Coordinates of C-alpha atoms and ligand atoms in Angstrom, one line a residue:
X1 CA -19.5 -7.4 22.9
X2 CA -21.4 -10.7 23.2
X3 CA -20.1 -13.7 25.0
X4 CA -19.4 -12.9 28.6
X5 CA -17.5 -16.2 29.0
X6 CA -15.0 -14.9 26.5
X7 CA -13.4 -16.6 23.5
X8 CA -10.3 -18.6 22.8
X9 CA -9.3 -16.1 20.2
X10 CA -10.4 -12.5 19.8
X11 CA -9.4 -10.8 16.5
X12 CA -9.4 -7.0 16.5
X13 CA -10.2 -5.7 13.0
X14 CA -12.0 -7.5 10.2
X15 CA -10.0 -6.7 7.1
X16 CA -8.1 -9.3 5.0
X17 CA -5.6 -10.2 7.8
X18 CA -8.3 -10.4 10.5
X19 CA -10.7 -12.5 8.5
X20 CA -7.9 -14.9 7.5
X21 CA -6.9 -15.2 11.1
X22 CA -10.5 -15.8 12.2
X23 CA -11.1 -18.6 9.7
X24 CA -7.8 -20.4 10.4
X25 CA -8.2 -20.1 14.2
X26 CA -11.7 -21.5 13.9
X27 CA -10.5 -24.3 11.6
X28 CA -8.0 -25.2 14.3
X29 CA -10.8 -25.6 16.8
X30 CA -10.8 -22.3 18.6
X31 CA -13.9 -20.2 19.5
X32 CA -13.4 -16.9 17.7
X33 CA -14.8 -13.4 17.8
X34 CA -13.9 -10.7 15.3
X35 CA -14.5 -7.2 16.7
X36 CA -14.8 -4.7 13.9
X37 CA -15.0 -0.9 14.4
X38 CA -16.8 -0.4 11.1
X39 CA -20.4 -1.2 10.3
X40 CA -19.1 -4.0 8.0
X41 CA -16.0 -6.0 7.6
X42 CA -13.4 -5.4 4.8
X43 CA -11.1 -2.5 5.7
X44 CA -8.6 -1.4 3.1
X45 CA -8.6 -4.9 1.8
X46 CA -12.1 -4.6 0.4
X47 CA -11.2 -1.2 -1.3
X48 CA -8.0 -2.5 -2.8
X49 CA -7.3 -3.8 -6.3
X50 CA -6.9 -7.3 -4.8
X51 CA -3.5 -7.9 -6.3
X52 CA -1.8 -10.8 -4.5
X53 CA 2.0 -11.4 -5.0
X54 CA 3.0 -15.1 -4.7
X55 CA 5.3 -17.6 -6.3
X56 CA 5.1 -21.3 -7.3
X57 CA 1.3 -21.3 -7.4
X58 CA -1.1 -23.5 -9.3
X59 CA -2.5 -20.4 -10.9
X60 CA 0.9 -19.6 -12.4
X61 CA 1.1 -23.1 -13.8
X62 CA -2.4 -22.8 -15.3
X63 CA -1.2 -19.6 -17.0
X64 CA 1.8 -21.3 -18.4
X65 CA 4.3 -19.6 -16.1
X66 CA 6.4 -22.7 -15.2
X67 CA 9.5 -22.9 -13.1
X68 CA 8.9 -20.3 -10.3
X69 CA 9.7 -21.2 -6.7
X70 CA 9.5 -19.8 -3.2
X71 CA 13.3 -19.9 -3.1
X72 CA 13.7 -17.7 -6.1
X73 CA 11.0 -15.4 -4.8
X74 CA 12.9 -15.1 -1.5
X75 CA 16.1 -14.1 -3.2
X76 CA 14.3 -11.6 -5.4
X77 CA 12.6 -10.0 -2.4
X78 CA 15.8 -9.6 -0.4
X79 CA 17.6 -8.1 -3.4
X80 CA 14.9 -5.5 -4.3
X81 CA 14.6 -4.5 -0.6
X82 CA 18.4 -4.3 -0.3
X83 CA 18.1 -6.8 2.6
X84 CA 16.5 -4.1 4.7
X85 CA 13.8 -6.4 5.7
X86 CA 13.5 -9.3 8.2
X87 CA 14.7 -12.5 6.4
X88 CA 12.7 -14.9 8.7
X89 CA 9.5 -13.0 7.9
X90 CA 10.2 -12.8 4.2
X91 CA 11.0 -16.5 4.2
X92 CA 7.6 -17.4 5.7
X93 CA 5.9 -15.0 3.3
X94 CA 7.5 -16.6 0.3
X95 CA 7.2 -20.2 1.5
X96 CA 3.5 -19.9 2.3
X97 CA 2.3 -17.7 -0.5
X98 CA 1.3 -20.6 -2.9
X99 CA -0.5 -22.4 -0.1
X100 CA -2.4 -19.2 0.8
X101 CA -3.5 -18.8 -2.8
X102 CA -4.7 -22.4 -2.9
X103 CA -6.5 -21.9 0.5
X104 CA -8.3 -18.8 -0.8
X105 CA -9.2 -20.6 -3.9
X106 CA -10.7 -23.4 -1.9
X107 CA -12.7 -20.8 0.1
X108 CA -14.2 -19.6 -3.2
X109 CA -11.9 -16.7 -4.2
X110 CA -11.1 -16.8 -7.9
X111 CA -7.7 -15.9 -9.3
X112 CA -8.2 -16.1 -13.1
X113 CA -4.9 -17.4 -14.7
X114 CA -5.4 -14.9 -17.6
X115 CA -5.2 -12.0 -15.2
X116 CA -1.8 -12.9 -13.8
X117 CA 0.8 -10.2 -14.4
X118 CA 4.3 -9.0 -13.6
X119 CA 4.2 -6.5 -10.7
X120 CA 7.6 -4.9 -10.8
X121 CA 10.9 -6.3 -11.9
X122 CA 10.1 -10.0 -11.6
X123 CA 11.4 -12.5 -14.2
X124 CA 8.1 -14.3 -14.1
X125 CA 4.5 -13.0 -13.5
X126 CA 3.6 -13.3 -9.8
X127 CA 0.8 -10.8 -9.3
X128 CA -2.4 -12.7 -8.9
X129 CA -5.5 -10.5 -9.4
X130 CA -8.5 -11.7 -7.5
X131 CA -11.8 -11.6 -9.4
X132 CA -13.8 -8.7 -7.9
X133 CA -10.6 -7.1 -6.6
X134 CA -10.0 -6.9 -2.8
X135 CA -13.8 -7.2 -2.2
X136 CA -13.6 -10.6 -3.9
X137 CA -11.0 -11.8 -1.3
X138 CA -13.1 -10.3 1.6
X139 CA -16.3 -12.0 0.3
X140 CA -14.6 -15.4 0.1
X141 CA -13.1 -15.0 3.7
X142 CA -16.4 -13.7 5.1
X143 CA -18.4 -16.6 3.8
X144 CA -15.8 -19.0 5.2
X145 CA -16.2 -17.3 8.6
X146 CA -19.9 -18.0 8.4
X147 CA -19.3 -21.7 7.5
X148 CA -16.8 -22.3 10.3
X149 CA -18.7 -20.4 12.9
X150 CA -16.8 -17.2 13.6
X151 CA -18.8 -14.7 15.7
X152 CA -18.8 -11.0 14.8
X153 CA -19.2 -7.8 16.9
X154 CA -19.6 -5.2 14.2
X155 CA -19.5 -1.5 15.0
X156 CA -17.3 -2.3 18.0
X157 CA -14.1 -0.3 18.3
X158 CA -11.7 -2.0 20.7
X159 CA -10.0 0.6 22.8
X160 CA -7.6 -1.3 25.1
X161 CA -6.0 -4.6 25.7
X162 CA -6.5 -6.2 29.1
X163 CA -3.2 -7.3 30.6
X164 CA -2.5 -9.3 33.8
X165 CA 1.0 -10.0 35.0
X166 CA 2.4 -9.3 31.6
X167 CA 0.0 -11.5 29.8
X168 CA -2.7 -10.2 27.4
X169 CA -6.0 -11.8 28.6
X170 CA -8.7 -9.8 26.8
X171 CA -9.9 -6.6 25.2
X172 CA -12.0 -3.6 26.2
X173 CA -14.4 -1.6 24.1
X174 CA -15.4 1.4 26.1
X175 CA -16.9 -0.1 29.3
X176 CA -17.2 -3.6 27.9
X177 CA -14.6 -6.1 28.8
X178 CA -14.1 -9.5 27.1
X179 CA -11.8 -12.3 28.1
X180 CA -9.6 -13.9 25.4
X181 CA -7.2 -16.8 25.4
X182 CA -5.3 -15.0 22.7
X183 CA -5.7 -11.6 21.0
X184 CA -4.8 -11.0 17.4
X185 CA -4.4 -7.3 16.3
X186 CA -5.3 -6.8 12.7
X187 CA -6.4 -3.1 12.8
X188 CA -4.7 -2.0 9.6
X189 CA -2.6 1.2 9.1
X190 CA -2.9 4.7 10.5
X191 CA -2.8 7.0 7.5
X192 CA -6.0 8.7 8.7
X193 CA -4.4 9.6 12.0
X194 CA -2.2 12.6 11.2
X195 CA -0.7 12.8 14.7
X196 CA 0.7 9.2 14.3
X197 CA 1.8 10.0 10.8
X198 CA 3.7 13.1 12.0
X199 CA 5.3 11.0 14.7
X200 CA 6.3 7.9 12.8
X201 CA 6.6 9.0 9.1
X202 CA 8.9 12.0 9.4
X203 CA 9.2 12.4 5.6
X204 CA 5.4 13.1 5.4
X205 CA 5.6 16.0 7.9
X206 CA 6.1 18.5 5.1
X207 CA 2.9 17.5 3.3
X208 CA 0.7 16.9 6.3
X209 CA -1.6 19.7 5.4
X210 CA -2.6 18.1 2.1
X211 CA -2.3 14.5 3.2
X212 CA -5.3 12.2 2.4
X213 CA -5.8 8.4 2.6
X214 CA -8.2 6.2 0.7
X215 CA -8.1 3.8 3.6
X216 CA -11.3 3.5 5.7
X217 CA -11.8 6.2 8.4
X218 CA -11.7 3.5 11.1
X219 CA -8.0 2.8 10.3
X220 CA -6.6 5.1 13.0
X221 CA -3.7 3.2 14.3
X222 CA -5.6 1.7 17.3
X223 CA -3.7 -1.6 17.2
X224 CA -0.4 0.2 17.2
X225 CA -1.5 2.4 20.2
X226 CA -2.8 -0.6 22.1
X227 CA 0.3 -2.6 21.5
X228 CA 2.5 0.3 22.6
X229 CA 0.5 0.6 25.8
X230 CA 1.4 -3.0 26.8
X231 CA 5.1 -2.5 25.9
X232 CA 5.3 -3.8 22.3
X233 CA 8.4 -3.1 20.2
X234 CA 7.9 -1.3 16.9
X235 CA 9.6 -1.3 13.5
X236 CA 9.5 0.5 10.2
X237 CA 10.0 4.2 11.0
X238 CA 9.3 6.4 8.0
X239 CA 7.8 3.6 5.9
X240 CA 4.7 4.4 4.1
X241 CA 3.4 4.2 0.6
X242 CA 2.6 7.6 -0.9
X243 CA 1.3 8.6 -4.3
X244 CA 1.7 11.9 -6.1
X245 CA -1.3 14.2 -6.3
X246 CA -2.2 17.8 -7.0
X247 CA -5.2 17.5 -4.8
X248 CA -7.7 18.2 -7.6
X249 CA -9.7 15.0 -7.3
X250 CA -9.8 12.3 -4.6
X251 CA -9.1 9.4 -7.1
X252 CA -6.0 7.3 -6.6
X253 CA -3.7 7.4 -9.6
X254 CA -0.8 5.0 -9.1
X255 CA 0.9 5.8 -12.4
X256 CA 1.1 9.2 -14.3
X257 CA 0.1 9.5 -17.9
X258 CA 2.9 9.3 -20.4
X259 CA 2.3 12.7 -22.0
X260 CA 3.5 14.6 -19.0
X261 CA 7.0 16.0 -18.6
X262 CA 8.0 15.9 -14.9
X263 CA 10.8 18.1 -13.7
X264 CA 12.3 18.8 -10.3
X265 CA 13.2 22.2 -8.7
X266 CA 16.2 22.4 -11.0
X267 CA 14.0 22.4 -14.1
X268 CA 15.4 19.0 -15.2
X269 CA 13.6 15.7 -15.9
X270 CA 14.7 13.0 -13.3
X271 CA 12.7 9.9 -14.3
X272 CA 10.6 8.2 -16.9
X273 CA 7.3 9.8 -16.0
X274 CA 5.5 6.5 -16.4
X275 CA 7.7 4.7 -13.8
X276 CA 6.0 2.4 -11.3
X277 CA 4.9 4.3 -8.1
X278 CA 7.4 2.4 -6.1
X279 CA 10.1 4.2 -8.2
X280 CA 8.4 7.5 -9.0
X281 CA 7.3 8.5 -5.4
X282 CA 10.5 7.8 -3.5
X283 CA 12.5 9.4 -6.3
X284 CA 10.3 12.5 -6.1
X285 CA 10.9 12.7 -2.3
X286 CA 14.7 12.4 -3.0
X287 CA 14.4 15.3 -5.5
X288 CA 12.9 17.7 -3.0
X289 CA 9.3 16.4 -2.6
X290 CA 7.6 18.2 -5.5
X291 CA 7.6 17.5 -9.1
X292 CA 6.1 19.9 -11.7
X293 CA 4.2 18.2 -14.5
X294 CA 4.5 20.3 -17.6
X295 CA 2.3 20.0 -20.7
X296 CA 0.8 22.1 -23.5
X297 CA -2.6 23.0 -24.8
X298 CA -2.7 20.1 -27.3
X299 CA -2.1 17.6 -24.5
X300 CA -4.7 19.3 -22.3
X301 CA -7.3 19.0 -25.1
X302 CA -6.5 15.3 -25.6
X303 CA -6.3 14.4 -21.9
X304 CA -8.4 11.3 -21.1
X305 CA -7.2 10.3 -17.7
X306 CA -4.4 8.1 -16.4
X307 CA -6.2 4.8 -16.9
X308 CA -6.4 4.1 -13.1
X309 CA -8.7 1.4 -11.9
X310 CA -9.7 3.7 -9.1
X311 CA -11.4 6.4 -11.1
X312 CA -10.7 8.7 -14.1
X313 CA -8.5 11.0 -11.9
X314 CA -7.4 14.5 -12.6
X315 CA -5.7 14.0 -15.9
X316 CA -8.8 14.7 -18.0
X317 CA -9.5 17.7 -20.2
X318 CA -12.5 18.7 -18.0
X319 CA -10.6 18.7 -14.7
X320 CA -7.5 20.4 -16.1
X321 CA -9.2 23.1 -18.0
X322 CA -11.6 23.8 -15.1
X323 CA -8.6 24.0 -12.6
X324 CA -6.7 26.3 -15.0
X325 CA -9.6 28.6 -15.4
X326 CA -10.0 28.7 -11.6
X327 CA -6.3 29.6 -11.2
X328 CA -5.5 26.3 -9.5
X329 CA -3.1 25.3 -12.3
X330 CA -0.6 28.0 -13.4
X331 CA -0.6 28.6 -17.2
X332 CA 1.6 30.9 -19.4
X333 CA 2.0 31.8 -23.1
X334 CA 5.6 30.5 -23.2
X335 CA 7.9 28.3 -21.2
X336 CA 10.1 31.0 -19.6
X337 CA 7.0 32.8 -18.3
X338 CA 5.6 29.4 -17.0
X339 CA 9.0 28.7 -15.3
X340 CA 8.9 32.1 -13.5
X341 CA 5.3 31.4 -12.4
X342 CA 6.3 28.0 -11.0
X343 CA 9.5 29.3 -9.4
X344 CA 11.7 27.1 -11.7
X345 CA 14.9 28.3 -13.5
X346 CA 13.6 29.5 -16.9
X347 CA 16.7 28.7 -19.1
X348 CA 17.0 25.2 -17.8
X349 CA 13.3 24.4 -18.2
X350 CA 13.5 25.8 -21.8
X351 CA 16.4 23.4 -22.5
X352 CA 14.5 20.5 -21.0
X353 CA 11.4 21.2 -23.1
X354 CA 13.5 21.7 -26.3
X355 CA 15.3 18.4 -25.8
X356 CA 12.1 16.6 -25.0
X357 CA 10.5 18.0 -28.2
X358 CA 13.5 17.0 -30.3
X359 CA 13.3 13.5 -28.7
X360 CA 9.6 13.3 -29.7
X361 CA 10.5 14.2 -33.3
X362 CA 13.3 11.6 -33.4
X363 CA 11.0 9.0 -31.7
X364 CA 13.3 8.2 -28.8
X365 CA 13.6 9.5 -25.2
X366 CA 17.4 9.9 -25.1
X367 CA 17.4 10.5 -21.3
X368 CA 15.1 8.0 -19.7
X369 CA 13.9 5.8 -22.6
X370 CA 10.2 6.3 -21.9
X371 CA 8.0 4.5 -24.4
X372 CA 8.1 6.9 -27.4
X373 CA 4.5 6.0 -28.3
X374 CA 3.4 7.7 -25.1
X375 CA 5.4 10.9 -25.7
X376 CA 3.8 14.1 -27.1
X377 CA 5.6 17.3 -27.9
X378 CA 5.1 20.3 -25.6
X379 CA 4.9 23.1 -28.2
X380 CA 1.5 24.7 -28.3
X381 CA 0.6 27.6 -26.0
X382 CA -0.7 28.0 -23.5
X383 CA 1.6 25.9 -21.4
X384 CA 0.5 24.3 -18.1
X385 CA 2.5 23.4 -14.9
X386 CA 1.0 21.3 -12.1
X387 CA 3.0 20.9 -8.9
X388 CA 2.5 17.3 -7.6
X389 CA 3.4 16.2 -4.1
X390 CA 3.3 12.8 -2.4
X391 CA 0.1 13.5 -0.5
X392 CA -2.0 10.3 -1.0
X393 CA -1.1 7.7 1.6
X394 CA -2.9 4.4 1.1
X395 CA -0.6 2.3 3.3
X396 CA 1.6 2.9 6.4
X397 CA 4.6 0.7 7.2
X398 CA 5.5 1.6 10.7
X399 CA 4.0 -0.7 13.2
X400 CA 4.3 -3.5 15.8
X401 CA 7.3 -5.8 15.7
X402 CA 6.5 -9.5 15.4
X403 CA 8.5 -12.7 15.0
X404 CA 7.9 -15.0 12.1
X405 CA 5.1 -16.8 14.1
X406 CA 3.3 -13.4 14.4
X407 CA 3.9 -13.1 18.2
X408 CA 4.2 -9.4 19.1
X409 CA 7.6 -8.8 20.7
X410 CA 8.3 -6.7 23.8
X411 CA 10.4 -3.5 23.5
X412 CA 12.1 -4.3 26.9
X413 CA 13.6 -7.7 26.1
X414 CA 12.6 -8.6 22.5
X415 CA 10.6 -11.6 23.8
X416 CA 7.0 -12.4 22.8
X417 CA 4.3 -10.7 24.7
X418 CA 2.3 -13.7 25.9
X419 CA -1.2 -13.7 24.4
X420 CA -0.7 -11.1 21.8
X421 CA -0.3 -11.6 18.0
X422 CA -0.5 -9.2 15.0
X423 CA -0.8 -9.4 11.2
X424 CA -1.4 -7.2 8.3
X425 CA -0.7 -3.5 8.0
X426 CA -0.6 -3.0 11.8
X427 CA 2.8 -4.8 11.7
X428 CA 5.9 -2.7 11.2
X429 CA 8.7 -3.3 8.7
X430 CA 6.3 -5.4 6.7
X431 CA 7.1 -6.8 3.3
X432 CA 6.5 -3.7 1.3
X433 CA 6.1 -4.1 -2.4
X434 CA 3.3 -3.9 -5.0
X435 CA 0.8 -6.7 -4.3
X436 CA 2.6 -7.9 -1.2
X437 CA 0.4 -6.0 1.3
X438 CA -2.7 -8.1 0.8
X439 CA -0.7 -11.2 0.4
X440 CA 1.2 -10.6 3.6
X441 CA -2.0 -9.8 5.5
X442 CA -3.6 -13.1 4.4
X443 CA -0.5 -15.2 4.8
X444 CA 0.4 -13.9 8.3
X445 CA -3.2 -13.6 9.4
X446 CA -3.8 -17.2 8.5
X447 CA -0.6 -18.2 10.4
X448 CA -1.6 -16.0 13.4
X449 CA -4.9 -17.8 13.6
X450 CA -3.2 -21.2 13.7
X451 CA -0.6 -20.1 16.3
X452 CA -3.0 -18.3 18.5
X453 CA -5.4 -21.2 18.5
X454 CA -2.6 -23.6 19.5
X455 CA -1.2 -21.3 22.2
X456 CA -4.4 -20.1 24.0
Ligands
LIG501 C1 -7.3 1.9 -2.4 C2 -6.3 0.9 -2.0 C3 -5.8 0.0 -2.9 C4 -4.8 -1.0 -2.6 N1 -4.5 -1.9 -3.5 C5 -3.7 -2.9 -3.1 C6 -3.4 -4.1 -3.9 O1 -3.9 -4.2 -5.0 N2 -2.5 -5.0 -3.5 C7 -1.9 -5.0 -2.2 O2 -1.2 -5.8 -1.8 N3 -2.2 -3.9 -1.4 C8 -3.1 -2.9 -1.8 N4 -3.4 -1.9 -0.9 C9 -2.9 -2.1 0.5 C10 -3.7 -3.2 1.2 O3 -5.1 -3.1 0.8 C11 -3.6 -3.1 2.7 O4 -2.3 -2.9 3.2 C12 -4.2 -4.4 3.3 O5 -5.4 -4.7 2.8 C13 -4.3 -4.2 4.9 O6 -5.0 -5.4 5.4 P1 -5.3 -5.4 6.9 O7 -6.2 -6.6 7.1 O8 -4.1 -5.3 7.7 O9 -6.1 -4.1 7.2 P2 -7.5 -3.6 6.7 O10 -8.0 -4.4 5.5 O11 -7.5 -2.1 6.5 O12 -8.5 -3.9 7.9 C14 -8.4 -3.3 9.2 C15 -9.7 -3.3 9.8 O13 -9.5 -3.1 11.2 C16 -10.6 -2.3 11.7 N5 -10.2 -1.6 12.9 C17 -9.4 -0.6 13.0 N6 -9.3 -0.2 14.3 C18 -10.1 -1.0 15.0 C19 -10.4 -1.1 16.4 N7 -9.9 -0.4 17.3 N8 -11.4 -2.1 16.8 C20 -11.9 -2.9 15.8 N9 -11.7 -2.8 14.5 C21 -10.7 -1.9 14.1 C22 -10.9 -1.4 10.5 O14 -12.2 -0.8 10.5 C23 -10.7 -2.3 9.3 O15 -11.9 -2.9 8.9 C24 -4.3 -1.0 -1.2 C25 -4.8 0.0 -0.3 C26 -5.8 0.9 -0.6 C27 -6.3 1.8 0.4

């Protein structure tokens, strides 16, 4: 690492949170180095869809979505998370979201008003899609870093924090040591580190063998490990985002195609198969951790993918017929035989399929009210059954505990660890909702930069 004199602020990890921290610390007058393990900056942020959840923004107004506010957003967030979230942190998130969107816009990131959408159950659209996805956000922040004079040490994996008398005073990367007035940890999540997943995400232990993450290979939980080594408190046990997969392709498919019939181990449907992944995946875990997607030959012939932005995925005729021919997908000439092959109760599965087919004919899903236009009958042999398990983990939610000023708290006494800050996915018990991960990374990264620059 360059700069033997050290820096006012060293940021560990150059994803969305780290770059935002670096820009704002530099804007506040600090000398700043970003140490990034990868050959280039970006992290998961650059691979993401770039959806940014915020309320009361100028972009919303430009899109004709008037009347939203941080206060309404805060109430909504607490309600949908059943208050199982830190109010002081949610408050900062909601209060500073509009300013963060404005700040990114001024740095050159575009949020086209025509792209704004409703993420989940919001009354008003709040999901701001960055032009160019997450890579567009990273590009804007990276050029801002250049403008304000942030230094970079690329290909530098920080391995340890340097602590003296309970104060964090620098970082080590192998044998190199660098002094820092303040250190901001922004190393992202740990979904690629199966040891940490097994330890902190107990519900994933059953699927560890097939678990994959689209996050960069450098996201190994180093920040969490380094924080723990200096006595940091943690939060968010068993929090992670998982997506269903049969392991046939590596594409991310957040939402299943509407022509599938998903049943649990009892042979019954348990959900509208097109439900948002924040509903579908936890519900699948509650229903035993596997759902069987049933469809017929007609559906297989017509399969054109799930419409994911991250690739065509496995729901195409080519992938399905190839997997069926290779024995990776069980098929059968009738539903009872398919049920036996899948280990499901044959009579119940037959009842489920009969009722679904009757609903298709009547034009209404009488159990879950799935959009009838997306339903197709399951009546033409051979029949297919694909076991899906929550094995794709883009995001982890266990991590370091911070206060609303991003100061990492000590496990021993719940007081700030002097000199240490954290933002983004390395933080535990984060705001955890579609589009809120990138937003929280940028909002708290930006705040961490300001606070660390003032404190150093
Ligand atoms: C495919 C995909 C799509 C997603 N889509 C969305 C979306 O649309 N909206 C949303 O809100 N969220 C989305 N998410 C989640 C979101 O992208 C992440 O939670 C968020 O970007 C994390 O930002 P971060 O800055 O904390 O970490 P990252 O962006 O992952 O950056 C962490 C950086 O730290 C570096 N690093 C790690 N260890 C070290 C070390 N020891 N020393 C130095 N550097 C280190 C890594 O190399 C990496 O560059 C998506 C995630 C994925 C994987």
